Coordinates of C-alpha atoms in Angstrom, one line a residue:
M106 CA 0.0 0.0 0.0
P107 CA 1.4 3.4 -0.9
I108 CA 2.5 5.5 2.1
G109 CA 0.1 8.2 1.1
D110 CA -2.8 5.8 1.7
K111 CA -1.9 5.4 5.3
P112 CA -3.1 7.7 8.2
A113 CA -0.6 10.5 8.9
W114 CA 0.0 9.3 12.5
V115 CA 1.4 5.9 11.2
V116 CA 4.2 7.5 9.1
L117 CA 7.1 9.4 10.8
P118 CA 8.7 12.2 8.7
A119 CA 12.1 11.1 9.8
D120 CA 11.5 7.6 8.4
L121 CA 10.4 8.9 5.1
R122 CA 13.4 11.2 4.8
R123 CA 15.8 8.3 5.6
F124 CA 13.9 6.2 3.1
H125 CA 14.2 8.6 0.2
L126 CA 17.9 9.4 1.0
G127 CA 18.5 5.6 0.9
L128 CA 16.8 5.4 -2.4
R129 CA 19.0 8.1 -3.8
R130 CA 22.2 6.3 -2.6
A131 CA 20.9 3.1 -4.1
A132 CA 20.1 4.8 -7.4
K133 CA 23.7 6.0 -7.8
A134 CA 25.0 2.4 -7.9
A135 CA 22.2 0.8 -9.9
S136 CA 21.9 0.1 -13.5
A137 CA 19.8 2.2 -15.9
S138 CA 16.5 0.4 -15.4
D139 CA 17.0 0.0 -11.7
Q140 CA 17.7 3.6 -11.4
A141 CA 14.4 4.4 -13.1
A142 CA 12.6 2.3 -10.5
A143 CA 14.4 4.0 -7.7
Y144 CA 13.7 7.5 -9.0
R145 CA 10.0 6.6 -9.5
A146 CA 10.0 5.5 -5.8
I147 CA 11.5 8.8 -4.7
V148 CA 8.9 10.7 -6.6
Q149 CA 6.1 8.6 -4.9
V150 CA 7.6 9.0 -1.4
V151 CA 8.0 12.8 -1.6
E152 CA 4.5 13.2 -3.1
D153 CA 3.1 11.0 -0.3
M154 CA 4.8 13.3 2.2
D155 CA 3.0 16.2 0.6
V156 CA -0.3 14.3 0.7
L157 CA 0.2 13.7 4.5
G158 CA 0.7 17.4 5.0
M159 CA 4.4 17.1 6.0
R160 CA 6.5 20.2 5.4
L161 CA 8.7 19.7 2.4
G162 CA 12.2 21.2 2.9
A163 CA 15.0 21.9 0.4
T164 CA 16.2 18.3 0.7
E165 CA 12.9 16.7 -0.2
I166 CA 12.1 19.2 -3.0
A167 CA 15.6 18.8 -4.5
A168 CA 15.3 15.0 -4.3
H169 CA 11.9 15.1 -6.0
V170 CA 13.0 17.5 -8.7
F171 CA 16.2 15.5 -9.3
A172 CA 14.2 12.2 -9.7
L173 CA 11.8 13.8 -12.1
Q174 CA 14.7 15.3 -14.0
R175 CA 16.4 11.9 -14.3
L176 CA 13.2 10.4 -15.5
G177 CA 13.1 13.0 -18.3
M178 CA 10.0 14.8 -16.9
H179 CA 11.6 18.2 -17.0
T180 CA 8.4 20.3 -17.3
Q181 CA 6.8 18.5 -14.4
A182 CA 10.0 19.0 -12.4
I183 CA 9.8 22.8 -13.0
D184 CA 6.1 22.9 -12.1
H185 CA 6.5 21.1 -8.8
A186 CA 9.5 23.2 -7.9
C187 CA 7.6 26.4 -8.5
E188 CA 4.6 25.1 -6.6
W189 CA 6.4 23.9 -3.5
A190 CA 9.0 26.6 -3.3
S191 CA 7.0 29.6 -4.6
S192 CA 7.1 31.3 -1.2
D193 CA 10.8 31.1 -0.9
R194 CA 12.7 32.8 -3.8
R195 CA 16.1 31.8 -2.5
L196 CA 15.0 28.1 -2.3
L197 CA 13.4 28.3 -5.8
S198 CA 16.7 29.8 -7.1
R199 CA 18.7 27.0 -5.6
I200 CA 16.4 24.4 -7.2
M201 CA 16.6 26.2 -10.6
Q202 CA 20.4 26.0 -10.2
F203 CA 20.1 22.3 -9.5
L204 CA 17.9 21.9 -12.6
L205 CA 20.4 23.7 -14.8
R206 CA 23.2 21.4 -13.6
A207 CA 21.1 18.3 -14.3
L208 CA 20.2 19.5 -17.8
F209 CA 23.8 20.2 -18.7
S210 CA 25.0 16.9 -17.3
E211 CA 22.5 15.0 -19.3
G212 CA 23.4 16.8 -22.5
H213 CA 20.3 19.0 -22.8
R214 CA 22.2 22.2 -23.4
S215 CA 19.4 23.9 -25.4
R216 CA 16.8 23.2 -22.6
A217 CA 19.2 24.5 -20.0
M218 CA 19.8 27.7 -21.9
D219 CA 16.0 28.2 -22.4
L220 CA 15.5 27.8 -18.7
Y221 CA 18.3 30.3 -18.0
I222 CA 16.8 32.9 -20.4
Y223 CA 13.5 32.5 -18.6
L224 CA 15.3 33.2 -15.3
L225 CA 17.3 36.1 -16.6
H226 CA 14.8 37.9 -18.8
G227 CA 11.4 36.4 -18.1
A228 CA 11.0 35.5 -21.8
A229 CA 7.7 34.5 -23.1
G230 CA 6.8 30.9 -22.4
S231 CA 4.4 28.7 -20.5
D232 CA 6.6 28.8 -17.4
S233 CA 8.0 32.3 -17.6
G234 CA 5.4 33.8 -15.2
R235 CA 6.5 31.3 -12.5
L236 CA 10.2 31.2 -13.2
V237 CA 10.6 35.0 -13.1
K238 CA 9.8 34.7 -9.4
A239 CA 13.1 32.9 -8.8
Q240 CA 15.9 35.1 -7.7
M241 CA 18.7 35.4 -10.2
T242 CA 21.9 34.7 -8.4
P243 CA 25.6 34.5 -9.3
E244 CA 25.4 30.8 -8.5
I245 CA 22.9 30.3 -11.4
L246 CA 25.2 32.2 -13.7
C247 CA 28.1 30.1 -12.5
E248 CA 26.2 26.9 -13.3
V249 CA 25.4 28.0 -16.8
V250 CA 29.0 29.2 -17.6
S251 CA 30.4 26.0 -16.2
G252 CA 27.9 23.9 -18.1
L253 CA 28.7 25.6 -21.4
C254 CA 32.4 25.1 -20.8
R255 CA 31.9 21.4 -20.2
H256 CA 30.1 21.3 -23.6
S257 CA 33.1 23.1 -25.2
Q258 CA 30.9 26.1 -25.9
L259 CA 33.6 28.6 -24.8
D260 CA 32.5 31.6 -26.9
E261 CA 28.9 31.2 -25.8
A262 CA 30.1 30.8 -22.2
Y263 CA 32.0 34.1 -22.5
A264 CA 29.0 35.9 -24.2
T265 CA 26.7 34.6 -21.5
L266 CA 29.1 35.9 -18.8
M267 CA 29.4 39.3 -20.3
D268 CA 25.6 39.7 -21.0
A269 CA 24.8 39.1 -17.4
G270 CA 24.4 42.0 -15.0
R271 CA 27.6 43.2 -13.4
E272 CA 26.2 42.4 -10.0
H273 CA 26.1 38.7 -11.0
R274 CA 29.6 38.5 -12.4
S275 CA 31.4 37.5 -9.2
I276 CA 34.9 36.1 -9.0
Y277 CA 33.3 32.7 -8.6
V278 CA 31.7 32.9 -12.0
W279 CA 34.9 34.1 -13.6
N280 CA 36.8 31.2 -12.0
A281 CA 34.3 28.8 -13.4
Y282 CA 35.0 30.2 -16.9
F283 CA 38.8 30.1 -16.3
D284 CA 38.6 26.5 -15.1
G285 CA 36.5 25.5 -18.1
L286 CA 38.8 27.4 -20.5
A287 CA 41.9 25.6 -19.1
N288 CA 40.2 22.2 -19.3
A289 CA 39.0 22.7 -22.8
A290 CA 42.5 24.0 -23.9
F291 CA 44.1 20.9 -22.4
S292 CA 41.9 18.5 -24.4
S293 CA 42.3 20.5 -27.6
S294 CA 45.3 20.7 -30.0
L295 CA 46.4 24.0 -28.8
G296 CA 50.1 24.2 -27.8
S297 CA 51.0 25.0 -24.2
E298 CA 52.1 28.6 -25.0
R299 CA 48.9 29.4 -26.9
A300 CA 46.7 27.8 -24.3
L301 CA 48.3 29.7 -21.4
E302 CA 48.2 33.0 -23.4
R303 CA 44.5 32.5 -24.0
L304 CA 43.9 31.9 -20.3
R305 CA 46.1 35.0 -19.4
Q306 CA 44.1 37.2 -21.8
A307 CA 40.8 36.0 -20.2
M308 CA 42.1 37.0 -16.7
R309 CA 43.1 40.4 -18.0
R310 CA 39.6 40.9 -19.4
M311 CA 38.2 40.2 -16.0
E312 CA 40.4 42.9 -14.4
T313 CA 39.6 45.4 -17.2
A314 CA 35.9 44.7 -17.7
D315 CA 34.9 44.3 -14.0
G316 CA 37.8 45.6 -12.0
V317 CA 37.9 42.2 -10.2
E318 CA 41.2 41.1 -8.8
P319 CA 42.2 37.4 -9.0
D320 CA 41.7 35.5 -5.8
I321 CA 43.5 32.4 -4.5
A322 CA 41.2 30.1 -6.5
T323 CA 42.1 32.1 -9.7
R324 CA 45.8 31.7 -9.0
S325 CA 45.4 28.1 -8.2
I326 CA 43.7 27.5 -11.6
W327 CA 46.6 29.3 -13.3
L328 CA 49.2 27.1 -11.4
R329 CA 47.4 23.9 -12.3
A330 CA 47.2 25.0 -15.9
C331 CA 51.0 25.7 -16.0
F332 CA 51.8 22.3 -14.7
R333 CA 49.3 20.5 -16.9
F334 CA 50.7 22.2 -20.0
G335 CA 54.3 21.3 -19.0
S336 CA 55.3 24.9 -18.2
W337 CA 56.6 24.2 -14.7
E338 CA 59.0 27.2 -14.9
A339 CA 56.1 29.6 -15.4
G340 CA 54.2 28.0 -12.6
E341 CA 57.1 28.1 -10.2
K342 CA 57.9 31.8 -11.2
Y343 CA 54.2 32.7 -10.6
F344 CA 54.3 31.1 -7.2
R345 CA 57.4 33.0 -6.3
S346 CA 56.1 36.3 -7.6
N347 CA 54.8 39.1 -5.5
H348 CA 51.5 37.3 -4.7
A349 CA 52.2 37.0 -1.0
G350 CA 48.8 35.4 -0.3
M351 CA 49.6 32.4 -2.5
Q352 CA 52.5 31.4 -0.2
Q353 CA 50.1 31.4 2.8
D354 CA 47.5 29.2 1.0
V355 CA 47.9 25.4 1.4
V356 CA 46.0 24.7 -1.8
C357 CA 48.6 26.6 -3.8
W358 CA 51.4 24.8 -2.0
D359 CA 49.8 21.5 -2.7
T360 CA 49.4 22.3 -6.4
V361 CA 53.0 23.5 -6.9
I362 CA 54.6 20.7 -4.9
R363 CA 52.5 18.1 -6.7
G364 CA 53.2 19.6 -10.1
Q365 CA 56.9 19.8 -9.5
L366 CA 57.4 16.3 -8.1
T367 CA 55.3 14.6 -10.8
S368 CA 57.1 16.4 -13.6
P369 CA 59.4 14.2 -15.8
D370 CA 62.0 17.0 -15.7
P371 CA 64.7 16.3 -13.2
V372 CA 65.3 20.0 -12.7
A373 CA 61.6 20.4 -11.8
Q374 CA 61.8 17.6 -9.3
K375 CA 64.9 19.1 -7.7
V376 CA 63.0 22.4 -7.3
G377 CA 60.1 20.5 -5.9
W378 CA 62.2 18.9 -3.2
Q379 CA 63.6 22.3 -2.3
L380 CA 60.0 23.6 -1.9
V381 CA 59.2 20.6 0.4
D382 CA 62.2 21.5 2.5
E383 CA 61.1 25.1 2.6
L384 CA 57.6 24.0 3.5
V385 CA 58.9 22.1 6.5
K386 CA 60.9 25.0 7.7
R387 CA 57.9 27.4 7.4
V388 CA 55.6 25.1 9.3
E389 CA 58.2 24.6 12.0
A390 CA 58.7 28.3 12.3
G391 CA 55.0 28.9 12.5
T392 CA 54.7 31.1 9.4
L393 CA 52.5 28.6 7.5
A394 CA 49.7 26.4 8.8
A395 CA 49.8 23.2 6.7
D396 CA 46.6 21.0 6.7
A397 CA 46.5 17.2 6.5
R398 CA 45.9 17.1 2.8
L399 CA 49.1 19.0 2.0
L400 CA 51.1 16.8 4.4
E401 CA 49.7 13.7 2.8
T402 CA 50.8 15.0 -0.6
V403 CA 54.3 15.3 0.7
L404 CA 54.0 11.9 2.4
Q405 CA 53.0 10.2 -0.9
H406 CA 56.2 11.5 -2.6
I407 CA 58.4 10.6 0.4
L408 CA 57.0 7.0 0.3
R409 CA 57.5 6.9 -3.5
H410 CA 61.2 7.8 -3.0
L411 CA 61.6 5.3 -0.1
Y412 CA 59.8 2.3 -1.5
S413 CA 59.4 2.7 -5.2
H414 CA 61.1 0.1 -7.4
F415 CA 61.7 2.7 -10.1
A416 CA 64.4 5.3 -10.0
P417 CA 63.1 8.9 -10.1
A418 CA 64.4 11.5 -12.5
Y419 CA 66.0 13.3 -9.5
A420 CA 67.0 11.5 -6.3
P421 CA 67.1 13.9 -3.2
N422 CA 69.5 13.3 -0.4
T423 CA 68.4 10.3 1.6
D424 CA 69.1 12.0 5.0
V425 CA 66.9 14.9 4.0
V426 CA 64.1 12.5 3.0
R427 CA 64.3 10.6 6.3
R428 CA 64.2 13.8 8.2
I429 CA 61.1 15.0 6.4
F430 CA 59.5 11.6 6.9
A431 CA 60.2 11.8 10.7
W432 CA 58.7 15.3 10.7
L433 CA 55.6 14.1 8.9
A434 CA 55.1 11.2 11.3
A435 CA 55.0 13.7 14.2
S436 CA 52.9 16.3 12.3
L437 CA 50.1 14.3 10.7
P438 CA 46.9 13.6 12.6
Q439 CA 46.9 10.2 14.2
A440 CA 43.3 9.4 13.6
R441 CA 42.9 10.0 9.8
H442 CA 41.7 7.4 7.4
N443 CA 43.4 8.8 4.3
T444 CA 46.8 8.9 6.0
F445 CA 46.6 5.2 6.9
A446 CA 45.4 4.4 3.4
V447 CA 48.3 6.2 1.8
V448 CA 50.9 4.4 3.9
I449 CA 49.3 1.0 3.6
G450 CA 49.1 1.4 -0.2
W451 CA 52.8 2.2 -0.5
L452 CA 53.7 -0.6 1.9
L453 CA 51.8 -3.1 -0.3
A454 CA 53.5 -1.6 -3.4
A455 CA 56.9 -2.1 -1.8
G456 CA 56.1 -5.8 -1.0
R457 CA 56.0 -5.2 2.8
M458 CA 52.9 -7.2 3.4
D459 CA 53.5 -7.8 7.1
D460 CA 53.9 -4.1 7.9
A461 CA 50.8 -3.3 5.8
L462 CA 48.7 -5.9 7.7
E463 CA 50.0 -4.6 11.0
L464 CA 49.0 -1.1 10.2
H465 CA 45.6 -2.3 9.0
E466 CA 45.1 -4.0 12.3
T467 CA 46.1 -0.8 14.1
M468 CA 43.4 1.1 12.3
R469 CA 40.8 -1.3 13.5
H470 CA 42.1 -1.2 17.1
C471 CA 41.8 2.6 16.9
A472 CA 38.2 2.2 15.7
L473 CA 39.2 3.7 12.4
W474 CA 37.3 1.2 10.3
P475 CA 39.0 0.7 6.9
S476 CA 37.0 1.7 3.9
K477 CA 35.8 -0.9 1.4
S478 CA 38.3 0.3 -1.2
L479 CA 41.2 0.0 1.3
N480 CA 40.0 -3.5 2.3
C481 CA 39.8 -4.6 -1.3
M482 CA 43.3 -3.3 -2.0
V483 CA 44.7 -5.3 0.9
V484 CA 42.7 -8.4 -0.1
R485 CA 44.0 -8.2 -3.7
A486 CA 47.6 -8.0 -2.5
I487 CA 47.1 -11.0 -0.2
A488 CA 45.4 -13.0 -3.0
V489 CA 48.4 -12.5 -5.3
Q490 CA 50.4 -14.5 -2.8
S491 CA 47.7 -16.9 -1.6
A492 CA 44.0 -17.1 -2.4
A493 CA 43.4 -19.2 0.8
Q494 CA 45.0 -16.6 3.0
S495 CA 42.9 -13.9 1.3
V496 CA 39.7 -15.8 2.0
E497 CA 40.8 -16.3 5.7
F498 CA 41.5 -12.5 5.9
I499 CA 38.0 -11.7 4.4
E500 CA 36.2 -14.0 6.8
G501 CA 38.1 -13.0 9.9
Q502 CA 38.8 -9.3 9.5
L503 CA 36.3 -7.6 7.2
P504 CA 32.7 -6.5 8.0
R505 CA 30.0 -8.4 6.3
Q506 CA 29.0 -5.6 4.0
H507 CA 32.4 -5.7 2.3
F508 CA 32.3 -9.4 1.5
N509 CA 31.0 -9.2 -2.0
A510 CA 33.5 -6.5 -3.1
A511 CA 36.4 -8.3 -1.5
Y512 CA 35.5 -11.7 -2.8
F513 CA 35.1 -10.2 -6.3
A514 CA 38.8 -9.2 -6.2
V515 CA 39.9 -12.8 -5.3
L516 CA 37.5 -14.4 -7.8
K517 CA 38.7 -12.2 -10.6
L518 CA 42.3 -13.0 -9.9
A519 CA 41.6 -16.8 -9.8
V520 CA 39.8 -16.8 -13.1
Q521 CA 42.5 -14.7 -14.7
R522 CA 44.9 -17.4 -13.6
R523 CA 42.4 -20.0 -14.9
D524 CA 42.4 -21.6 -11.4
Y525 CA 38.8 -22.7 -11.6
D526 CA 39.0 -25.0 -8.6
E527 CA 39.7 -21.9 -6.5
A528 CA 37.1 -19.9 -8.4
W529 CA 34.3 -22.4 -7.7
C530 CA 35.4 -22.6 -4.0
I531 CA 34.8 -18.9 -3.8
I532 CA 31.5 -19.0 -5.6
D533 CA 30.2 -21.9 -3.5
R534 CA 31.4 -20.4 -0.2
H535 CA 28.3 -18.3 0.4
Y536 CA 26.1 -19.3 -2.4
P537 CA 23.2 -18.6 -2.6
E538 CA 23.2 -16.5 0.5
I539 CA 21.6 -13.1 0.6
S540 CA 24.1 -11.1 2.6
A541 CA 22.6 -9.7 5.7
A542 CA 19.2 -9.5 4.1
A543 CA 17.5 -11.4 6.9
T544 CA 18.5 -8.8 9.5
A545 CA 16.2 -5.8 10.0
D546 CA 19.1 -3.8 11.3
S547 CA 21.1 -3.6 8.1
P548 CA 18.8 -3.9 5.0
E549 CA 21.1 -1.6 3.1
Y550 CA 23.6 -4.5 2.9
S551 CA 21.3 -6.9 1.2
A552 CA 22.9 -8.5 -1.8
P553 CA 23.1 -12.0 -3.4
F554 CA 26.3 -13.9 -3.5
P555 CA 27.6 -14.0 -6.1
D556 CA 26.2 -10.7 -7.4
A557 CA 25.7 -9.5 -11.0
T558 CA 29.2 -7.8 -11.1
M559 CA 30.9 -11.1 -10.1
Y560 CA 28.9 -13.1 -12.6
S561 CA 29.5 -10.7 -15.4
T562 CA 33.2 -10.5 -14.9
V563 CA 33.7 -14.3 -14.6
L564 CA 31.5 -14.8 -17.7
R565 CA 33.5 -12.3 -19.7
L566 CA 36.9 -13.8 -18.6
T567 CA 35.8 -17.3 -19.3
S568 CA 34.6 -16.3 -22.8
E569 CA 37.9 -14.4 -23.5
N570 CA 39.9 -17.4 -22.2
G571 CA 37.9 -19.8 -24.4
D572 CA 36.9 -21.9 -21.4
H573 CA 33.5 -22.7 -22.7
R574 CA 32.7 -25.5 -20.3
Q575 CA 33.2 -23.2 -17.3
H576 CA 31.2 -20.6 -19.1
R577 CA 28.2 -23.0 -19.5
L578 CA 28.5 -24.2 -15.9
L579 CA 28.3 -20.7 -14.6
L580 CA 25.3 -19.9 -16.7
D581 CA 23.5 -22.9 -15.3
R582 CA 24.4 -21.7 -11.8
M583 CA 23.0 -18.3 -12.5
Q584 CA 19.7 -19.7 -13.7
A585 CA 19.3 -21.6 -10.4
H586 CA 20.4 -18.6 -8.4
L587 CA 17.8 -16.4 -10.1
A588 CA 15.0 -18.4 -8.7
V589 CA 16.3 -17.8 -5.1
V590 CA 17.1 -14.1 -5.5
T591 CA 13.9 -13.0 -7.4
D592 CA 11.5 -13.2 -4.5
R593 CA 13.7 -11.5 -1.9
L594 CA 15.7 -8.9 -3.9
P595 CA 13.9 -8.2 -7.2
L596 CA 16.3 -5.3 -8.2
A597 CA 19.4 -7.4 -7.7
A598 CA 17.6 -10.3 -9.5
G599 CA 16.9 -8.0 -12.4
R600 CA 20.6 -7.1 -12.7
I601 CA 21.6 -10.8 -12.7
A602 CA 18.9 -11.6 -15.2
R603 CA 20.2 -9.0 -17.6
V604 CA 23.7 -10.5 -17.4
Y605 CA 22.3 -14.0 -17.8
G606 CA 20.2 -13.0 -20.8
F607 CA 23.1 -11.3 -22.5
Y608 CA 25.6 -14.2 -22.2
R609 CA 23.0 -16.9 -22.8
N610 CA 22.0 -15.2 -26.1
R611 CA 25.7 -14.9 -27.1
Q612 CA 26.2 -18.6 -26.4
Q613 CA 23.2 -19.5 -28.5
I614 CA 24.6 -17.4 -31.4
L615 CA 28.0 -19.2 -31.1

């Protein structure tokens, strides 16, 4: 029975909000048809909330509009947004900004520009009377300029920027144009000098047309452009110039250090290590407050120097590297997931498995639960040495909700090695279990084992390997598995069914 058919006192608003947020998360990871089902459910939930007389906030309205947008119901999305947010012009403007982003991301540039013209000028149209109530904001202009740049419409983006009122041409809008211009130039056939000159001219136009001075974000865009186009000297010179604010900004430090140390030029790398040494001295002297992200950038390159099997273009003094490493160990926050992940990744790359596992255990003892991606990285490294040990690690150390992803890594490696005895042991280990589906406490972890991704990968590899017998056996297993999964997890069953149908049809053709 739809939620809207129940009495209001039966349904709690918090439950509905959690439900539609869960649907949005599920939709991101689903296939196209499953996404459509999830978005239709979101529309139903939010409309039921409205029927029950619950107050719809920005989260609910945005979720509803987004779902309608993804279902291709653009006009209905605009109508509902205007109806529910008509009394709040700022909220309506934010929703219009969201709609513009969705239209550009889906390739509907003409529709997005029509909507923008309605907002800007109140042009004639069925929705213009409503949309003119939305408050035109720099954020809306920024969304349009950014969207046009992503569509490689640089001239139109600049014309749109200049046609807007001066009050809307903020530094954020200009930065969106600069960033889009740099990205478009990088993907084009322009040479590095021409691309940088074009970006430089655009920045001059901002200063002359609007009298707006570049901010830290503008300078960071310029730095990134210099390093992307291989002009590290220009980037380093710009960083060293009279822009005192840049040398107090950790983002600029991160950009210039990362750009120098990843350059193939040994001179650039030497300058990069000199900058790292200068950074350490500034932080120790208290003239620069470095954040964890900047320190982790330095840590990555320190570890690359200490543990990499490949000789760098420039090798700094080992004593200096170890001194910086000791300083990082004392300076980095102790309870930070990403720091642990960086170190564990480099330990695994260096073949220091025992140290990596010890650090992984330390994370868990500190209640810093490793992420799924980190767990899978560790499992893959163990599986290279021993599939049995990787299975033991999964069963003994990982949370239940990471089982499918971790076993996928082991299964893929076994099939690539054509070790089908091991592959079938993995498939049979939890088949046909519905992971955690029986517990009411964690329904979000519901998944069949194997899932559609595991089936699809193994079928593709067996086909590529020419192992037709294993291919047919797995198809038979999928057919039996579908009967179990369909009743309990119809969306997951639909994904498995599509994989099964695709490979079954291919087998019949062959």
